[in-house]
Amino acid sequence: MDNATFRSNTVLSDVHLHCPNKRHLMVRLNTVGQPVFLSYFKLLWNTEDSSSEKDVREATTEREHPYGSGDVLCDKDGNNLKKERETNIEGVEALLDDDGDLEVVRRPRSASDLEAENLLRDRVYPVILMKGGEDAFEDEEQGGTCSDVVKIDNYSIFIFTEHTMATPLEDVGKQVWRAAFLLADYILFQRDTFRCCSVLELGGGTGITSIIMGIVAKRVYCTDVGEDLLAMCEQNVALNKHLLEPGRGEVKVKELDWLKDEFCTDPEAPYSWSEEEIADLHDHCTVIMAADVFYDDDLTDALFRTLYRITHNLRNSCTVYIALEKRLNFTLRHMDVTCEAYSHFRNTLNDLENLQDGKMKYTVEPIKLDFCQFLVYERIEQLELWRIVAEQLT
């Protein structure tokens, strides 16, 4: 009993923790017997809107801070609450009891206070479809909960996603994670940067980030491993053709194993690469992205090796975007709250930046998360976004 070991075989994404009290739509069982659910995620802003980024940022700020900026807050009647607080301070002595204890007299709560509390305490979550999916859309819109949903040609923009709700650690790609939403937000915010690009996603999982990228990019190779996961990803691409068709973007689902040095080109294998697709990737890819794939040190090392190998073979310089969530855990080994997977990622990222092999140069910088939010999720402070510019020296 010198070394206590705790094991957990199930991992649940925070995105799925706060679900409405509705009957979930389980669409099928996957090949390993896991239930697969169907969710839709709402875009908060029209990706083709001509409004300025400043207006969007201000609108987002107003939504997050309904009282605006400054120290002066006003209630519904326009009374200055700051002056009220000062008056209360002056009368503190009158509120002391015989023993000198302070008797706090609370101000009656107004309707505006209750409304503000509801805004601040509102939980955000994906809306899980009930049986009769079309009715679920209608009921929610009639209930007034879709006031922020963007309308184009009289219909709402939704991203449909098949996913699981809880999996073993090796199947976490079948869930939806917050860092994927963060990267999707950045893609929509900087859509002109990615317009008509050829893009590779490493560890695409359910494919939600590749689908968002497919709205603006010319071609996206969404890659992962596992036939069941790739089949789910391909199904999600098919479910979202309504988003890809206007811009004629293309999302191709392919297998890419970081633990192997070569692309899978076996024509008998599902999701394998053709020689033409490999050539197209090497000739035209200028963007590589990955979201929430750093949870195992060996896989982190394998990803960076794959990243080096691919960027070295590209004809053009490439920009890599990495989104992740720093997850804190209490460990018995350290007897403290640590984040070992994140620490290993930062060390490996630092090694990549300091690489001096005379072939490649990598420039690394963090991206500030001050851009507006297009998808509904909790943008917690542990989320990070990194940009890596890969340039060939020879």
mmCIF file of N, CA and C in Angstrom, residues 10-17 167 169 172-173 175-182 290-297 300 322-331 334 336-346 377-378 380-384:
data_model
loop_
_atom_site.group_PDB
_atom_site.id
_atom_site.type_symbol
_atom_site.label_atom_id
_atom_site.label_comp_id
_atom_site.label_asym_id
_atom_site.label_seq_id
_atom_site.Cartn_x
_atom_site.Cartn_y
_atom_site.Cartn_z
ATOM 1 N N THR A 10 -13.338 6.248 -17.747
ATOM 2 C CA THR A 10 -14.289 7.043 -18.513
ATOM 3 C C THR A 10 -13.918 8.522 -18.452
ATOM 4 N N VAL A 11 -13.969 9.179 -19.621
ATOM 5 C CA VAL A 11 -13.679 10.608 -19.729
ATOM 6 C C VAL A 11 -14.907 11.288 -20.325
ATOM 7 N N LEU A 12 -15.320 12.427 -19.739
ATOM 8 C CA LEU A 12 -16.483 13.164 -20.223
ATOM 9 C C LEU A 12 -16.082 14.602 -20.492
ATOM 10 N N SER A 13 -16.355 15.072 -21.695
ATOM 11 C CA SER A 13 -16.038 16.448 -22.062
ATOM 12 C C SER A 13 -16.904 17.425 -21.294
ATOM 13 N N ASP A 14 -16.326 18.563 -20.892
ATOM 14 C CA ASP A 14 -17.079 19.592 -20.186
ATOM 15 C C ASP A 14 -18.187 20.173 -21.053
ATOM 16 N N VAL A 15 -18.048 20.092 -22.358
ATOM 17 C CA VAL A 15 -19.070 20.619 -23.251
ATOM 18 C C VAL A 15 -20.402 19.917 -23.014
ATOM 19 N N HIS A 16 -20.357 18.652 -22.609
ATOM 20 C CA HIS A 16 -21.571 17.857 -22.464
ATOM 21 C C HIS A 16 -22.088 17.795 -21.028
ATOM 22 N N LEU A 17 -21.450 18.516 -20.109
ATOM 23 C CA LEU A 17 -21.846 18.404 -18.707
ATOM 24 C C LEU A 17 -23.187 19.074 -18.420
ATOM 25 N N THR A 167 -16.393 8.405 -22.958
ATOM 26 C CA THR A 167 -15.592 7.372 -23.614
ATOM 27 C C THR A 167 -14.385 7.015 -22.763
ATOM 28 N N LEU A 169 -10.294 6.808 -22.431
ATOM 29 C CA LEU A 169 -9.323 7.822 -22.825
ATOM 30 C C LEU A 169 -8.889 7.669 -24.275
ATOM 31 N N VAL A 172 -11.313 9.577 -26.851
ATOM 32 C CA VAL A 172 -11.760 10.941 -26.551
ATOM 33 C C VAL A 172 -12.032 11.749 -27.811
ATOM 34 N N GLY A 173 -11.491 11.318 -28.950
ATOM 35 C CA GLY A 173 -11.764 12.023 -30.199
ATOM 36 C C GLY A 173 -13.213 11.958 -30.624
ATOM 37 N N GLN A 175 -15.699 12.737 -28.766
ATOM 38 C CA GLN A 175 -16.439 13.773 -28.065
ATOM 39 C C GLN A 175 -16.087 15.144 -28.633
ATOM 40 N N VAL A 176 -16.855 16.141 -28.240
ATOM 41 C CA VAL A 176 -16.612 17.527 -28.653
ATOM 42 C C VAL A 176 -15.954 18.250 -27.495
ATOM 43 N N TRP A 177 -14.872 18.990 -27.792
ATOM 44 C CA TRP A 177 -14.087 19.635 -26.738
ATOM 45 C C TRP A 177 -14.030 21.140 -26.958
ATOM 46 N N ARG A 178 -13.848 21.866 -25.849
ATOM 47 C CA ARG A 178 -13.903 23.330 -25.889
ATOM 48 C C ARG A 178 -12.848 23.943 -26.801
ATOM 49 N N ALA A 179 -11.654 23.370 -26.821
ATOM 50 C CA ALA A 179 -10.586 23.957 -27.638
ATOM 51 C C ALA A 179 -10.940 23.917 -29.122
ATOM 52 N N ALA A 180 -11.743 22.933 -29.536
ATOM 53 C CA ALA A 180 -12.184 22.898 -30.933
ATOM 54 C C ALA A 180 -13.078 24.092 -31.235
ATOM 55 N N PHE A 181 -13.924 24.470 -30.276
ATOM 56 C CA PHE A 181 -14.762 25.649 -30.454
ATOM 57 C C PHE A 181 -13.915 26.921 -30.494
ATOM 58 N N LEU A 182 -12.886 26.983 -29.654
ATOM 59 C CA LEU A 182 -12.010 28.155 -29.649
ATOM 60 C C LEU A 182 -11.336 28.325 -31.004
ATOM 61 N N ALA A 290 -4.662 21.947 -35.135
ATOM 62 C CA ALA A 290 -4.932 20.854 -34.201
ATOM 63 C C ALA A 290 -5.579 21.448 -32.966
ATOM 64 N N ALA A 291 -6.573 20.730 -32.420
ATOM 65 C CA ALA A 291 -7.314 21.237 -31.262
ATOM 66 C C ALA A 291 -7.463 20.148 -30.214
ATOM 67 N N ASP A 292 -7.028 20.459 -29.019
ATOM 68 C CA ASP A 292 -7.193 19.598 -27.844
ATOM 69 C C ASP A 292 -6.694 18.181 -28.081
ATOM 70 N N VAL A 293 -5.432 18.070 -28.484
ATOM 71 C CA VAL A 293 -4.836 16.759 -28.754
ATOM 72 C C VAL A 293 -3.651 16.470 -27.831
ATOM 73 N N PHE A 294 -3.481 17.265 -26.773
ATOM 74 C CA PHE A 294 -2.317 17.116 -25.900
ATOM 75 C C PHE A 294 -2.758 16.624 -24.527
ATOM 76 N N TYR A 295 -2.856 15.315 -24.393
ATOM 77 C CA TYR A 295 -3.248 14.708 -23.129
ATOM 78 C C TYR A 295 -2.377 13.503 -22.792
ATOM 79 N N ASP A 296 -1.500 13.113 -23.718
ATOM 80 C CA ASP A 296 -0.602 11.973 -23.516
ATOM 81 C C ASP A 296 0.772 12.356 -24.036
ATOM 82 N N ASP A 297 1.799 12.183 -23.228
ATOM 83 C CA ASP A 297 3.140 12.638 -23.609
ATOM 84 C C ASP A 297 3.661 11.936 -24.858
ATOM 85 N N THR A 300 1.956 13.411 -27.798
ATOM 86 C CA THR A 300 2.461 14.768 -28.038
ATOM 87 C C THR A 300 3.773 14.723 -28.807
ATOM 88 N N ILE A 322 -2.602 25.873 -33.039
ATOM 89 C CA ILE A 322 -2.823 24.841 -32.028
ATOM 90 C C ILE A 322 -3.683 25.428 -30.910
ATOM 91 N N ALA A 323 -4.817 24.783 -30.642
ATOM 92 C CA ALA A 323 -5.687 25.180 -29.543
ATOM 93 C C ALA A 323 -5.695 24.065 -28.503
ATOM 94 N N LEU A 324 -5.667 24.451 -27.247
ATOM 95 C CA LEU A 324 -5.663 23.441 -26.193
ATOM 96 C C LEU A 324 -6.227 24.022 -24.912
ATOM 97 N N GLU A 325 -6.575 23.134 -24.004
ATOM 98 C CA GLU A 325 -7.047 23.523 -22.686
ATOM 99 C C GLU A 325 -6.087 22.983 -21.638
ATOM 100 N N LYS A 326 -5.628 23.879 -20.801
ATOM 101 C CA LYS A 326 -4.713 23.487 -19.728
ATOM 102 C C LYS A 326 -5.529 22.882 -18.592
ATOM 103 N N ARG A 327 -5.427 21.569 -18.411
ATOM 104 C CA ARG A 327 -6.225 20.865 -17.416
ATOM 105 C C ARG A 327 -5.399 20.621 -16.157
ATOM 106 N N LEU A 328 -5.912 21.101 -15.039
ATOM 107 C CA LEU A 328 -5.214 20.999 -13.763
ATOM 108 C C LEU A 328 -5.721 19.788 -12.996
ATOM 109 N N ASN A 329 -4.795 19.036 -12.433
ATOM 110 C CA ASN A 329 -5.140 17.838 -11.670
ATOM 111 C C ASN A 329 -4.276 17.758 -10.418
ATOM 112 N N PHE A 330 -4.873 17.252 -9.353
ATOM 113 C CA PHE A 330 -4.102 16.993 -8.134
ATOM 114 C C PHE A 330 -3.467 15.612 -8.256
ATOM 115 N N THR A 331 -2.152 15.550 -8.083
ATOM 116 C CA THR A 331 -1.442 14.277 -8.187
ATOM 117 C C THR A 331 -0.811 13.919 -6.846
ATOM 118 N N HIS A 334 3.096 14.553 -6.728
ATOM 119 C CA HIS A 334 3.566 15.893 -6.396
ATOM 120 C C HIS A 334 2.887 16.453 -5.150
ATOM 121 N N ASP A 336 0.260 18.087 -5.125
ATOM 122 C CA ASP A 336 -0.056 19.462 -5.514
ATOM 123 C C ASP A 336 -0.882 19.413 -6.792
ATOM 124 N N VAL A 337 -1.462 20.559 -7.138
ATOM 125 C CA VAL A 337 -2.196 20.678 -8.401
ATOM 126 C C VAL A 337 -1.197 20.933 -9.519
ATOM 127 N N THR A 338 -1.173 20.051 -10.503
ATOM 128 C CA THR A 338 -0.212 20.169 -11.592
ATOM 129 C C THR A 338 -0.921 19.979 -12.929
ATOM 130 N N CYS A 339 -0.186 20.203 -13.978
ATOM 131 C CA CYS A 339 -0.690 19.978 -15.335
ATOM 132 C C CYS A 339 0.456 19.397 -16.155
ATOM 133 N N GLU A 340 0.704 18.122 -15.950
ATOM 134 C CA GLU A 340 1.871 17.487 -16.548
ATOM 135 C C GLU A 340 1.783 17.436 -18.070
ATOM 136 N N ALA A 341 0.598 17.145 -18.612
ATOM 137 C CA ALA A 341 0.459 17.079 -20.063
ATOM 138 C C ALA A 341 0.731 18.442 -20.697
ATOM 139 N N TYR A 342 0.252 19.496 -20.050
ATOM 140 C CA TYR A 342 0.498 20.842 -20.570
ATOM 141 C C TYR A 342 1.969 21.215 -20.450
ATOM 142 N N SER A 343 2.589 20.870 -19.346
ATOM 143 C CA SER A 343 4.015 21.170 -19.177
ATOM 144 C C SER A 343 4.849 20.467 -20.239
ATOM 145 N N HIS A 344 4.505 19.234 -20.546
ATOM 146 C CA HIS A 344 5.238 18.509 -21.582
ATOM 147 C C HIS A 344 5.018 19.161 -22.945
ATOM 148 N N PHE A 345 3.798 19.606 -23.208
ATOM 149 C CA PHE A 345 3.524 20.320 -24.464
ATOM 150 C C PHE A 345 4.380 21.578 -24.575
ATOM 151 N N ARG A 346 4.450 22.375 -23.515
ATOM 152 C CA ARG A 346 5.230 23.612 -23.562
ATOM 153 C C ARG A 346 6.718 23.326 -23.750
ATOM 154 N N TYR A 377 -20.185 28.344 -25.939
ATOM 155 C CA TYR A 377 -19.419 27.492 -25.038
ATOM 156 C C TYR A 377 -18.786 28.394 -23.988
ATOM 157 N N GLU A 378 -18.197 27.804 -22.976
ATOM 158 C CA GLU A 378 -17.553 28.570 -21.912
ATOM 159 C C GLU A 378 -16.084 28.790 -22.269
ATOM 160 N N ILE A 380 -13.143 29.551 -21.009
ATOM 161 C CA ILE A 380 -12.497 29.656 -19.708
ATOM 162 C C ILE A 380 -11.047 30.124 -19.887
ATOM 163 N N GLU A 381 -10.457 30.576 -18.791
ATOM 164 C CA GLU A 381 -9.109 31.145 -18.866
ATOM 165 C C GLU A 381 -8.039 30.096 -19.134
ATOM 166 N N GLN A 382 -8.373 28.814 -18.971
ATOM 167 C CA GLN A 382 -7.386 27.759 -19.234
ATOM 168 C C GLN A 382 -7.230 27.443 -20.721
ATOM 169 N N LEU A 383 -8.045 28.038 -21.570
ATOM 170 C CA LEU A 383 -7.927 27.813 -23.011
ATOM 171 C C LEU A 383 -6.785 28.650 -23.581
ATOM 172 N N GLU A 384 -6.038 28.071 -24.517
ATOM 173 C CA GLU A 384 -4.921 28.768 -25.158
ATOM 174 C C GLU A 384 -4.931 28.493 -26.651
#
